[in-house]
Short mmCIF file of C-alpha atoms in Angstrom, two decimals:
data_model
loop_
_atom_site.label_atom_id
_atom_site.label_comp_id
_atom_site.label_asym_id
_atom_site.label_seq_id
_atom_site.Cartn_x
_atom_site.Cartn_y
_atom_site.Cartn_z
CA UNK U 1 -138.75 66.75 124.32
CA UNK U 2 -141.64 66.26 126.81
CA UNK U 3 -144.65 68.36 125.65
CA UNK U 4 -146.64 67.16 128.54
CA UNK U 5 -144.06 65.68 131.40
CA UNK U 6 -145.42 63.88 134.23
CA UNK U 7 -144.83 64.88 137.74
CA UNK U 8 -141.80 61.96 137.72
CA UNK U 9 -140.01 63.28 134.97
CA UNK U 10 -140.51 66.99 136.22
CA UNK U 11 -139.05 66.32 139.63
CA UNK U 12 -135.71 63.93 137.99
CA UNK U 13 -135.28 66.79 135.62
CA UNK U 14 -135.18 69.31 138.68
CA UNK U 15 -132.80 66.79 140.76
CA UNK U 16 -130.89 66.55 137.44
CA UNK U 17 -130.47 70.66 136.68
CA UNK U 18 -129.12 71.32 140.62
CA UNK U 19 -126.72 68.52 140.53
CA UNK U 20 -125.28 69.37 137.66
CA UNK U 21 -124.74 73.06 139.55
CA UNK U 22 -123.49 71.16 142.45
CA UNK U 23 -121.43 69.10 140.41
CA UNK U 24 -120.19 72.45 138.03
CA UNK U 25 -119.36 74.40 141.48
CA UNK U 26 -117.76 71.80 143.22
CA UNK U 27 -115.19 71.55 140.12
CA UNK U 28 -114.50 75.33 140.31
CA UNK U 29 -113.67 74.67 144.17
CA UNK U 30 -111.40 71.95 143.49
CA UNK U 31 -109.56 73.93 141.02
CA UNK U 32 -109.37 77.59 142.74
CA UNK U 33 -109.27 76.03 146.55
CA UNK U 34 -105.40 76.64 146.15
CA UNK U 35 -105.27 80.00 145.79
CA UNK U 36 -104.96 83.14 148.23
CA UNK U 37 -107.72 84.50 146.37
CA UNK U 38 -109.66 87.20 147.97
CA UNK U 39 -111.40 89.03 145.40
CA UNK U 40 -111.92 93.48 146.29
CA UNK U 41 -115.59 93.32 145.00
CA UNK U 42 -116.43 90.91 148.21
CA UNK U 43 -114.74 93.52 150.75
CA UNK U 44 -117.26 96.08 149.59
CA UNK U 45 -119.84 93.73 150.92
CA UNK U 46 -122.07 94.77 153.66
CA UNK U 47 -120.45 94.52 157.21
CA UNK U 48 -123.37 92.42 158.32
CA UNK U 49 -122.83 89.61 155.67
CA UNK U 50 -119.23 89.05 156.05
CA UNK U 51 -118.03 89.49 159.88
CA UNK U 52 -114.47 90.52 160.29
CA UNK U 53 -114.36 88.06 162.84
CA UNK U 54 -115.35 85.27 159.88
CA UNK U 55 -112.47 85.89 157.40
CA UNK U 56 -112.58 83.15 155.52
CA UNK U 57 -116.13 84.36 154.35
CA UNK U 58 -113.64 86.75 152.13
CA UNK U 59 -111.86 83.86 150.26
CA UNK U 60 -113.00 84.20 146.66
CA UNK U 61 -114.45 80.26 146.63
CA UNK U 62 -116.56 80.52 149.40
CA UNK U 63 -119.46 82.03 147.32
CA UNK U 64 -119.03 79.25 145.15
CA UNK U 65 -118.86 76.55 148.02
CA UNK U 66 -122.55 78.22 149.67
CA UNK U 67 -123.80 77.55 146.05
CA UNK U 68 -122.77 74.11 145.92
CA UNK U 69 -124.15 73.38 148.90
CA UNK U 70 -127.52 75.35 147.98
CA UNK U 71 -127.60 73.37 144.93
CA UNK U 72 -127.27 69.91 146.90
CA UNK U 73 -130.24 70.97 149.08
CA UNK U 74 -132.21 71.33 146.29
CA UNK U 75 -131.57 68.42 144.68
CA UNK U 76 -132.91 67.32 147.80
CA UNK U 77 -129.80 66.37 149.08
CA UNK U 78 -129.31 63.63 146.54
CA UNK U 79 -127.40 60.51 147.73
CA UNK U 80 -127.51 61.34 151.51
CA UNK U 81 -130.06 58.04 151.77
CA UNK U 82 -127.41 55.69 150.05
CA UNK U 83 -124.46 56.78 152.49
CA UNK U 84 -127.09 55.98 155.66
CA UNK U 85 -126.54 52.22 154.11
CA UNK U 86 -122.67 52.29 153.40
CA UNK U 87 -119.59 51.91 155.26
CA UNK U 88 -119.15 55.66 154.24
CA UNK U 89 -121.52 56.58 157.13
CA UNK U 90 -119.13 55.45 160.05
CA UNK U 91 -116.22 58.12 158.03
CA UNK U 92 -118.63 60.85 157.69
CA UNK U 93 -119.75 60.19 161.51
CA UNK U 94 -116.56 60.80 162.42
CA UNK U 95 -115.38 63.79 160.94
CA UNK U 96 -118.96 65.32 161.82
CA UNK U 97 -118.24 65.17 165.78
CA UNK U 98 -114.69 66.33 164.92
CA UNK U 99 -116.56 69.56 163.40
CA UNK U 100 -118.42 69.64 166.64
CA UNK U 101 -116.36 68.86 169.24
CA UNK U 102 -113.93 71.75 167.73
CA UNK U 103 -116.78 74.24 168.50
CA UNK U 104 -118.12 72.84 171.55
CA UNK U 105 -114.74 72.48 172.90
CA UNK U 106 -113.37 75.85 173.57
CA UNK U 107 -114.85 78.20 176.00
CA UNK U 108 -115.05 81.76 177.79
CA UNK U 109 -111.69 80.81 178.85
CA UNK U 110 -110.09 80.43 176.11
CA UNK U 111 -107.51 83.30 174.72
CA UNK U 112 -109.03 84.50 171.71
CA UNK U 113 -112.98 82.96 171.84
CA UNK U 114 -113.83 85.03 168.16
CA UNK U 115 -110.28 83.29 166.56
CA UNK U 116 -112.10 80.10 167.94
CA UNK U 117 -115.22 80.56 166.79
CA UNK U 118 -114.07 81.63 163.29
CA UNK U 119 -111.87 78.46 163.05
CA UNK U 120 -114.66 76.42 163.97
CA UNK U 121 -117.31 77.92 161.65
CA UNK U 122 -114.59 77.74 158.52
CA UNK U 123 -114.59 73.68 159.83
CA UNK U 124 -118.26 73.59 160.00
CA UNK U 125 -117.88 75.01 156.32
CA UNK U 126 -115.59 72.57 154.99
CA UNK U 127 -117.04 69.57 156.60
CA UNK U 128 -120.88 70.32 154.83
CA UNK U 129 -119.26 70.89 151.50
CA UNK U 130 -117.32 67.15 152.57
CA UNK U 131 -120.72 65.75 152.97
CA UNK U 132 -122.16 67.18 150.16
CA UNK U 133 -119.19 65.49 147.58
CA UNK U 134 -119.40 61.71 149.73
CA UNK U 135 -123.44 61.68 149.00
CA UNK U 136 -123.33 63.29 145.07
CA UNK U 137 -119.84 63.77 143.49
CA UNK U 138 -118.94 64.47 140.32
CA UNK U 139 -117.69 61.93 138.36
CA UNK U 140 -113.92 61.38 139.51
CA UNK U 141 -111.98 61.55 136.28
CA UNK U 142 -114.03 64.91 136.17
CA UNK U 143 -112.34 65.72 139.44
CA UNK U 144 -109.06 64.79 138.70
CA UNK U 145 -109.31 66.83 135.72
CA UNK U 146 -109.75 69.73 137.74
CA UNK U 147 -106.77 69.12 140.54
CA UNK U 148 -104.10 68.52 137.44
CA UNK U 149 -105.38 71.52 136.05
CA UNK U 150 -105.29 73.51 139.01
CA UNK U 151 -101.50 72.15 139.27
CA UNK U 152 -100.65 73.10 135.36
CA UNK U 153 -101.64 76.90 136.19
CA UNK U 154 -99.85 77.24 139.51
CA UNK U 155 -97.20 75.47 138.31
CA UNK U 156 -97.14 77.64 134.99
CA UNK U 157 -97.27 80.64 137.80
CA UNK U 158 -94.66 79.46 140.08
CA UNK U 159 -92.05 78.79 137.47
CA UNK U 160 -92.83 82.35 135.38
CA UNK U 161 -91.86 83.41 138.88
CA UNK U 162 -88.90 81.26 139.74
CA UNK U 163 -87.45 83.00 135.93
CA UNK U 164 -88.10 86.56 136.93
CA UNK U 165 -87.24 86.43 140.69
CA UNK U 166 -90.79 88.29 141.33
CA UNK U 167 -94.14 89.03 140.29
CA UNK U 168 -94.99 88.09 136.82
CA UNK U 169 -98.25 90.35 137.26
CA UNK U 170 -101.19 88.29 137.41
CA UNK U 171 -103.44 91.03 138.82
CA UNK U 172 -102.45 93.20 135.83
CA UNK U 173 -103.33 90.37 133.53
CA UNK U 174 -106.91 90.00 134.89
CA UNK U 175 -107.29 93.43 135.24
CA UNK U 176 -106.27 94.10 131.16
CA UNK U 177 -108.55 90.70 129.94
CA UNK U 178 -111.60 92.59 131.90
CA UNK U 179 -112.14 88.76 133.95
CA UNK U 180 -113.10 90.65 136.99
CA UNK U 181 -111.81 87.87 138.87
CA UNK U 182 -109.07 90.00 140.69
CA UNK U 183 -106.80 87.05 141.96
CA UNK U 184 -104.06 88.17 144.00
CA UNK U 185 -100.58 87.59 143.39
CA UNK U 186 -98.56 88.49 146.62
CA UNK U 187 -95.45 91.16 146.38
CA UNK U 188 -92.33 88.92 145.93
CA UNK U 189 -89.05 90.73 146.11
CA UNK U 190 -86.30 88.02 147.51
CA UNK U 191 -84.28 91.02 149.18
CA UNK U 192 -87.06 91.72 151.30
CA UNK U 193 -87.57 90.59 155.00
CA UNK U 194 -90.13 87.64 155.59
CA UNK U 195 -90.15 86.78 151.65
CA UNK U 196 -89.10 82.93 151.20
CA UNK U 197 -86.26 82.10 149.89
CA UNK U 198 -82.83 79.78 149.67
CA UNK U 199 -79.53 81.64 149.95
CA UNK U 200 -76.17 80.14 148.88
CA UNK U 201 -73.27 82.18 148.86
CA UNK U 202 -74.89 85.28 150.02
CA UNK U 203 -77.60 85.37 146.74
CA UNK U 204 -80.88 85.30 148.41
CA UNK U 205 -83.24 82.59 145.29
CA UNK U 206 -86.89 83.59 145.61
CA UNK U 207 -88.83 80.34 146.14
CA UNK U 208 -91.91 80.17 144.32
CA UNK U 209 -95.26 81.40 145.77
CA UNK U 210 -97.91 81.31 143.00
CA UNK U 211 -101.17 82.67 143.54
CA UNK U 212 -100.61 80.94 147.59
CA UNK U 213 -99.57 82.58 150.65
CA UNK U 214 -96.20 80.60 150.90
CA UNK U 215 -93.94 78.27 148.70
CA UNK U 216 -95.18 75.06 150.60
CA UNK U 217 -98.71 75.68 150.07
CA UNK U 218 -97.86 76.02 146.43
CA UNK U 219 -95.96 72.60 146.85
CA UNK U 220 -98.89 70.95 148.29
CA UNK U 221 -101.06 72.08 145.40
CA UNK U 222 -98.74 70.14 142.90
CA UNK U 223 -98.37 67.53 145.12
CA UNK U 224 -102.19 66.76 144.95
CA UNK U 225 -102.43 67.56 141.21
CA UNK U 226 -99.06 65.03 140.20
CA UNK U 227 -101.07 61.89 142.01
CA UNK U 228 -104.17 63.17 140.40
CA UNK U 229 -101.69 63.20 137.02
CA UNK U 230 -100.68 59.30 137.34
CA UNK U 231 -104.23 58.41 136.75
CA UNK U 232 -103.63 59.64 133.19
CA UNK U 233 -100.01 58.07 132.97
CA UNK U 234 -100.94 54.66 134.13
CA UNK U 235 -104.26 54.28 131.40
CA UNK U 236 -101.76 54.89 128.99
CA UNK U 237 -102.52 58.44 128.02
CA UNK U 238 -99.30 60.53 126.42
CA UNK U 239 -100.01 63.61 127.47
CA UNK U 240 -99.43 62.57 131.07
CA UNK U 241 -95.82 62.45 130.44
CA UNK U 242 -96.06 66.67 130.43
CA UNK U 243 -98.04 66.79 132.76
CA UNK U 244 -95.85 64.81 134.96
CA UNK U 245 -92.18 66.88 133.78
CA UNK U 246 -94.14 70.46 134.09
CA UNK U 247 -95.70 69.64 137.22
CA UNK U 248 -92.61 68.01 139.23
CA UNK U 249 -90.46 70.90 137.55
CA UNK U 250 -92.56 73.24 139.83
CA UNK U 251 -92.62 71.60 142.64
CA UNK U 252 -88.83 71.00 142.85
CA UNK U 253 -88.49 75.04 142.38
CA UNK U 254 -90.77 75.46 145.60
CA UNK U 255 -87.53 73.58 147.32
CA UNK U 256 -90.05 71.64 149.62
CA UNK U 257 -88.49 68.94 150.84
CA UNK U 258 -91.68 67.67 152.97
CA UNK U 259 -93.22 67.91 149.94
CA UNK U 260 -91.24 65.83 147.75
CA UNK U 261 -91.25 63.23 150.84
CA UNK U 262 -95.13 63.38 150.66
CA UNK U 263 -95.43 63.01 146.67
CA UNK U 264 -92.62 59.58 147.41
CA UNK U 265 -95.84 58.19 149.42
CA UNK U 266 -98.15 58.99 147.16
CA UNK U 267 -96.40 56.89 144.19
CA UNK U 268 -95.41 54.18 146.41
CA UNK U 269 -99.38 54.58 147.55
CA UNK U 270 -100.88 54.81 143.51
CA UNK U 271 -98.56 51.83 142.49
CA UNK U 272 -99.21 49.57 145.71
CA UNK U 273 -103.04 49.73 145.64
CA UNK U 274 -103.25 50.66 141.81
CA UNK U 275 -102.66 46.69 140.82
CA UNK U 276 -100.75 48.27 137.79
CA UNK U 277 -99.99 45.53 135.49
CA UNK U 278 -96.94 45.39 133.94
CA UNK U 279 -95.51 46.33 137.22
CA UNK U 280 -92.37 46.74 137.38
CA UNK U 281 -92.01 48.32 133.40
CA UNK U 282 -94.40 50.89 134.98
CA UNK U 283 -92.12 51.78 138.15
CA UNK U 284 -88.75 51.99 135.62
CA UNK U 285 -90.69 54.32 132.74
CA UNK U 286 -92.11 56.20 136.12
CA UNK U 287 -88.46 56.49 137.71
CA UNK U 288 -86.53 57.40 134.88
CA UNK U 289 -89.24 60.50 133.91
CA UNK U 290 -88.40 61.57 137.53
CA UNK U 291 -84.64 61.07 137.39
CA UNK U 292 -84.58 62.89 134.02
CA UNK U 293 -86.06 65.81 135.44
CA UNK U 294 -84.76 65.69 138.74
CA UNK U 295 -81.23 65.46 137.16
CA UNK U 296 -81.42 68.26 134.59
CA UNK U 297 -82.64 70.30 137.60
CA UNK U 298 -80.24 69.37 139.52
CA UNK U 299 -77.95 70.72 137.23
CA UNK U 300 -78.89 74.09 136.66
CA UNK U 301 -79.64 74.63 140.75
CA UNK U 302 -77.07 72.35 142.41
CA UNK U 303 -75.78 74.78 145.12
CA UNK U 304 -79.09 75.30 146.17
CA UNK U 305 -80.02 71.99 146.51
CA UNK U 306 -77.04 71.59 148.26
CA UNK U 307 -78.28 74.05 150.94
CA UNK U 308 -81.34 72.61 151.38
CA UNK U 309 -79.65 69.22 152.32
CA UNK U 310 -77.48 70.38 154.28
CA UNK U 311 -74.33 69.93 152.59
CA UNK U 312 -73.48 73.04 151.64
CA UNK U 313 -73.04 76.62 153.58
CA UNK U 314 -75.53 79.51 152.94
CA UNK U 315 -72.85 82.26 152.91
CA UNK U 316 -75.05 85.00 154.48
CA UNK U 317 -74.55 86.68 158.11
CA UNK U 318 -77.93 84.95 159.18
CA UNK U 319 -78.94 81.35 158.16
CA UNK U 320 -82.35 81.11 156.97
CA UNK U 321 -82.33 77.01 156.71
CA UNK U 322 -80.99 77.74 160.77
CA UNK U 323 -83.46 79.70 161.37
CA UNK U 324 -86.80 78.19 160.23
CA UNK U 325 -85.35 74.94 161.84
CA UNK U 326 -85.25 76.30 165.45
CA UNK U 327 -88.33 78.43 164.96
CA UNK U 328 -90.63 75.37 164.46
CA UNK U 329 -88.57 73.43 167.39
CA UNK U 330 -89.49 76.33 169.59
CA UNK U 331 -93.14 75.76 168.57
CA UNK U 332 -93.33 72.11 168.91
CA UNK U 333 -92.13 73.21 172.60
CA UNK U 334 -94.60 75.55 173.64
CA UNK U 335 -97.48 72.91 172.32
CA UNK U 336 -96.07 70.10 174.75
CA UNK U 337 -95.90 72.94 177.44
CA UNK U 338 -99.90 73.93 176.67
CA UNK U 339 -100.85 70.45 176.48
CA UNK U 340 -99.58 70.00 180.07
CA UNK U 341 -102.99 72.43 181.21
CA UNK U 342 -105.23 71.86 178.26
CA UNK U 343 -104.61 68.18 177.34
CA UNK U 344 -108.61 67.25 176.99
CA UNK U 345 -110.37 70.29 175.49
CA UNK U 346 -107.12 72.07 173.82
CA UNK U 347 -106.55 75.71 173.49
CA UNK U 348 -109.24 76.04 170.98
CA UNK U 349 -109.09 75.44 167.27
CA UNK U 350 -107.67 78.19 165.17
CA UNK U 351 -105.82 80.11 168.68
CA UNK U 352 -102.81 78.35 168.77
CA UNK U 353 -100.95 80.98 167.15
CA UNK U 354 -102.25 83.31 169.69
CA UNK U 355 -101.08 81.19 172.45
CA UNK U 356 -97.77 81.10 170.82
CA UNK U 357 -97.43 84.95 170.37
CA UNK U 358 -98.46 85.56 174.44
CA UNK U 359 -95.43 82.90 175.60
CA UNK U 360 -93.25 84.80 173.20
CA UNK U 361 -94.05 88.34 174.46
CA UNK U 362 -91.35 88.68 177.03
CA UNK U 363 -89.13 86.23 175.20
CA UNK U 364 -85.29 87.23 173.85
CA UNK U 365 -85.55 85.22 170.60
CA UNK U 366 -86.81 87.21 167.44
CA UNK U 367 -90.37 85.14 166.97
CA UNK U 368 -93.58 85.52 166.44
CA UNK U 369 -96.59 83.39 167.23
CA UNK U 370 -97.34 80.41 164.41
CA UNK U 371 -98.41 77.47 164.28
CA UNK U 372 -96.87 74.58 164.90
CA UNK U 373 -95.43 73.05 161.91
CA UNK U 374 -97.09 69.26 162.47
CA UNK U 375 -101.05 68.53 161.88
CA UNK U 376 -101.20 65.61 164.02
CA UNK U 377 -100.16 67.49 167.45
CA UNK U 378 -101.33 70.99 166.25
CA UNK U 379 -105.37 69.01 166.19
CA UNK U 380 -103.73 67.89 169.20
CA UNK U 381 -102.79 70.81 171.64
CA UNK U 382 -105.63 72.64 170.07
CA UNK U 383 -108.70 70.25 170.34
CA UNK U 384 -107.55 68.42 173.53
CA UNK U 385 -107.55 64.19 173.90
CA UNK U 386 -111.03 63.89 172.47
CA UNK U 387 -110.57 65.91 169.50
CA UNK U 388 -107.77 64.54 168.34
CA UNK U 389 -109.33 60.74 168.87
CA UNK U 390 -112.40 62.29 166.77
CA UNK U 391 -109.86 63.36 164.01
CA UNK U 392 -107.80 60.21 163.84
CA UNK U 393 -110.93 58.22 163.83
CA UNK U 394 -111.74 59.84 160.45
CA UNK U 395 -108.21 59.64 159.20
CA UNK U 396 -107.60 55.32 160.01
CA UNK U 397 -111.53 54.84 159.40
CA UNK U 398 -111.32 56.25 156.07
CA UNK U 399 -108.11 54.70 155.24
CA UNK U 400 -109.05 51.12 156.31
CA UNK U 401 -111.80 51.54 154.21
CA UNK U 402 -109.99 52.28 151.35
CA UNK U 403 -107.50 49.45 151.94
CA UNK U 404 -110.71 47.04 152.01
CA UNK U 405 -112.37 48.09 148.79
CA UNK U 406 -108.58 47.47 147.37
CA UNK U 407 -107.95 44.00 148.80
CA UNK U 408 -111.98 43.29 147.36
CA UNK U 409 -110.73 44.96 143.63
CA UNK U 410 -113.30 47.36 144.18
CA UNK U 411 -111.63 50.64 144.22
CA UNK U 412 -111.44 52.48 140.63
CA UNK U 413 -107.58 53.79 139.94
CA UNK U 414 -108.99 57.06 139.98
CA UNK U 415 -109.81 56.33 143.52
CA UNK U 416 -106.44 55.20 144.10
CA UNK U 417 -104.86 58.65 142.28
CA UNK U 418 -107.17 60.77 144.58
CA UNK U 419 -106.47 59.02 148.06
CA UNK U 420 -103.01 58.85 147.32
CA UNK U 421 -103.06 62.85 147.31
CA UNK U 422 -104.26 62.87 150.83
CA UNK U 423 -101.88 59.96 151.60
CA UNK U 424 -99.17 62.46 150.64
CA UNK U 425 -100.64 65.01 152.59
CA UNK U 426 -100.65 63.35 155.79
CA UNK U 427 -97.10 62.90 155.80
CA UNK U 428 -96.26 66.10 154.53
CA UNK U 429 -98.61 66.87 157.86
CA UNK U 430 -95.72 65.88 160.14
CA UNK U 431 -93.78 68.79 159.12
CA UNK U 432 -96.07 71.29 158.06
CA UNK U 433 -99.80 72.43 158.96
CA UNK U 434 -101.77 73.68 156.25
CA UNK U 435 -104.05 70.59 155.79
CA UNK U 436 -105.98 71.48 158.65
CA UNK U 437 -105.37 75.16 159.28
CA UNK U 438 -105.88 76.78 155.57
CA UNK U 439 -109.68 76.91 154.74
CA UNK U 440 -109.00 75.76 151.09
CA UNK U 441 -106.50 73.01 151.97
CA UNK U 442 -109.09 71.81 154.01
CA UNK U 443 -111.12 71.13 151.07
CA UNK U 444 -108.83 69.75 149.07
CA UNK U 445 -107.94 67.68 151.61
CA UNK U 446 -111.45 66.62 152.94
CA UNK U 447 -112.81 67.12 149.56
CA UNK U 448 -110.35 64.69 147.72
CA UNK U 449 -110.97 62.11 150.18
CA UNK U 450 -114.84 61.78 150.20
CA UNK U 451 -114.66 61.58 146.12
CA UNK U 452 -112.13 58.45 146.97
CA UNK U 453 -114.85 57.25 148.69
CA UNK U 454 -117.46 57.72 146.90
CA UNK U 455 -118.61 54.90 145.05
CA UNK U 456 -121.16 55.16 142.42
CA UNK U 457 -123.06 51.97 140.80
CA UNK U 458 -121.40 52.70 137.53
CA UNK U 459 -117.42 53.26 139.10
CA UNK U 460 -115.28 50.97 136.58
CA UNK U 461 -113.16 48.69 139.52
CA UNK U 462 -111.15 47.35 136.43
CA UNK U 463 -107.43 46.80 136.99
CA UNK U 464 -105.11 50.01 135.73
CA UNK U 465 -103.32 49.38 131.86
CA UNK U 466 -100.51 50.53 130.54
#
């Protein structure tokens, strides 16, 4: 204990107290970011503070992302002089004018300015907090921690679900415990309109939600925690083979198959950059976990798997697998049409939906205005030529350098674990959009990436065990 501490120690004790905030917020994001959480105590907020127009000012992490940027100001924005001197700097360039172009882009013209601007200022949001984790992150076995157990509890949720065909009251639950945290649990009846589901024979099977808006945000989550998981499995530790079983037996109930197609990349990514020595005795113990499970689920839910590939016939008067597939064919349509008007400054970030809904008002098809169900030409249609380039530039830039801190051995396997998660992401991106339209898939996204990159002077580059 200092009795009398210098003005050195005084200030590295400061810096030291707010990153540790930073750092202690950050982990809450990582691990909540997942959820539809919109907690009622924010709505009673003053109008003034949180503008309808804002939404995502009402997600239940926000708070927690202002602190952690708060916190990283006052640690006086600790690390931001070592990225100035790092290849990091030409990554976080990038996705900076991406944040700007997307608000500078859009004008009086556009259809729905305040959907625009609220899009924009969420992006502005994300990309700080992105900033924030590439100059001073937490250490990344930290993070990891959080993602796979972010992925046990949804998981846990999603399968309690799956086994009642419905709510398994979570609101209840943290209403009872007196938490206060009021996390929402959406109303999930399979019989309903508009709920999610796989039907065989006529039985409508309610797909997972969790505590997400929809079953493939719920896959991405698990998705993103099971590459987080293998950093555990490949140094050898036991308890990564349950984490591994409990987490892929969630996913496979969410019936995602983009998802499953994005976690394939993600292995193939982990054990490709990893350098995991024994090699191939790693792949077989890693294949047969997966074909255990995979198998015994197969078993208990083969008719609906058959559905889902295609092999087998729904049963019902209207085909939901039909459906969905010529509802996002319609979209991809009507972006290629906008694009033909709005091809360098896009639509606006955020109003494609809104474009979507004003084609479809006089149209005979049963549809409503979405999104269109791939990242690359939603950023695309939305953000015009340039905005798109901007994106893309962070996407390759950050992935070559990843690839040349792996050829160099200098990239840590947790490293390896987290951009493998966002390597998964961007193809499950081709057939889905949340990475870039959800506020707290954003982060995860972003968020994961910049602690890949990260690269603190103590980061252990040693080669993975088994």
């Amino acid at each position: 204990m200092r009795i009398f501490p210098g003005k050195k120690s005084v200030l590295q004790d400061w810096i030291q107290l707010w990153t540790r905030i930073q750092w202690g917020t950050s982990l809450l994001i990582f691990f909540t970011a997942g959820w539809w959480w919109r907690p009622r105590w924010i709505f009673k907020w003053p109008g003034w503070l949180v503008d309808e127009r804002l939404f995502f000012l009402r997600y239940g992490f926000f708070p927690l992302l202002v602190l952690a940027l708060v916190a990283w100001a006052l640690t006086g924005f600790r690390g931001l002089r070592e990225l100035s001197a790092s290849g990091n700097l030409l990554w976080a360039t990038a996705l900076v004018f991406f944040g700007i172009w997307a608000r500078v882009s859009y004008g009086s013209d556009t259809l729905k300015p305040d959907v625009a601007l609220s899009a924009a200022s969420q992006l502005a949001a994300v990309v700080a907090f992105t900033l924030s984790l590439l100059c001073s992150a937490p250490p990344k076995q930290w993070v990891i921690t959080a993602l796979v157990a972010g992925m046990v509890f949804l998981a846990a949720v999603g399968i309690g679900q799956a086994a009642v065909q419905g709510n398994i009251n979570i609101r209840r639950i943290d209403d009872e415990l007196g938490l206060g945290l009021y996390i929402r649990e959406l109303t999930l009846n399979p019989q309903r309109s508009g709920v999610s589901v796989v039907q065989s024979e006529g039985v409508r099977f309610l797909r997972p939600y969790g505590l997400t808006a929809h079953p493939n945000l719920l896959a991405g989550v698990l998705v993103l925690g099971l590459c987080a998981s293998f950093a555990g499995w490949l140094r050898g530790r036991a308890f990564a083979v349950g984490l591994l079983a409990f987490g892929l037996w969630g996913l496979l109930l969410t019936f995602s198959r983009a998802a499953l197609g994005g976690l394939a990349i993600g292995v193939v990514v982990i054990f490709v950059l990893g350098r995991v020595r024994p090699a191939w005795q790693v792949i077989t113990r890693t294949a047969l976990l997966f074909a255990l499970v995979i198998l015994i689920f197969g078993l208990l839910y083969a008719p609906l798997l058959g559905v889902r590939s295609g092999f087998s016939d729904e049963g019902g008067r209207r085909s939901v697998e039909g459906m969905s597939t010529a509802a996002r064919q319609v979209y991809i349509e009507q972006a290629w049409e906008l694009l033909k008007t709005h091809q360098w400054r896009g639509v606006g970030i955020g109003v494609f939906p809104w474009e979507s809904a004003y084609l479809l008002v006089n149209d005979w098809r049963d549809l409503t205005g979405d999104n269109v169900h791939n990242i690359y030409l939603l950023v695309l249609v939305e953000t015009g030529i340039i905005g798109f380039i901007l994106y893309m530039e962070a996407i390759i830039g950050g992935t070559l350098l990843i690839l040349g801190r792996a050829w160099r051995r200098q990239l840590s396997l947790e490293s390896v674990c987290l951009f493998a998660g966002t390597a998964a992401w961007l193809a499950i991106g081709w057939f889905d959009h949340y990475p870039v339209t959800q506020m707290g898939y954003q982060i995860l996204f972003w968020g994961s990436f910049a602690v890949a990159l990260h690269q603190p002077r103590e980061e252990n580059f040693a080669t993975a065990p088994h």
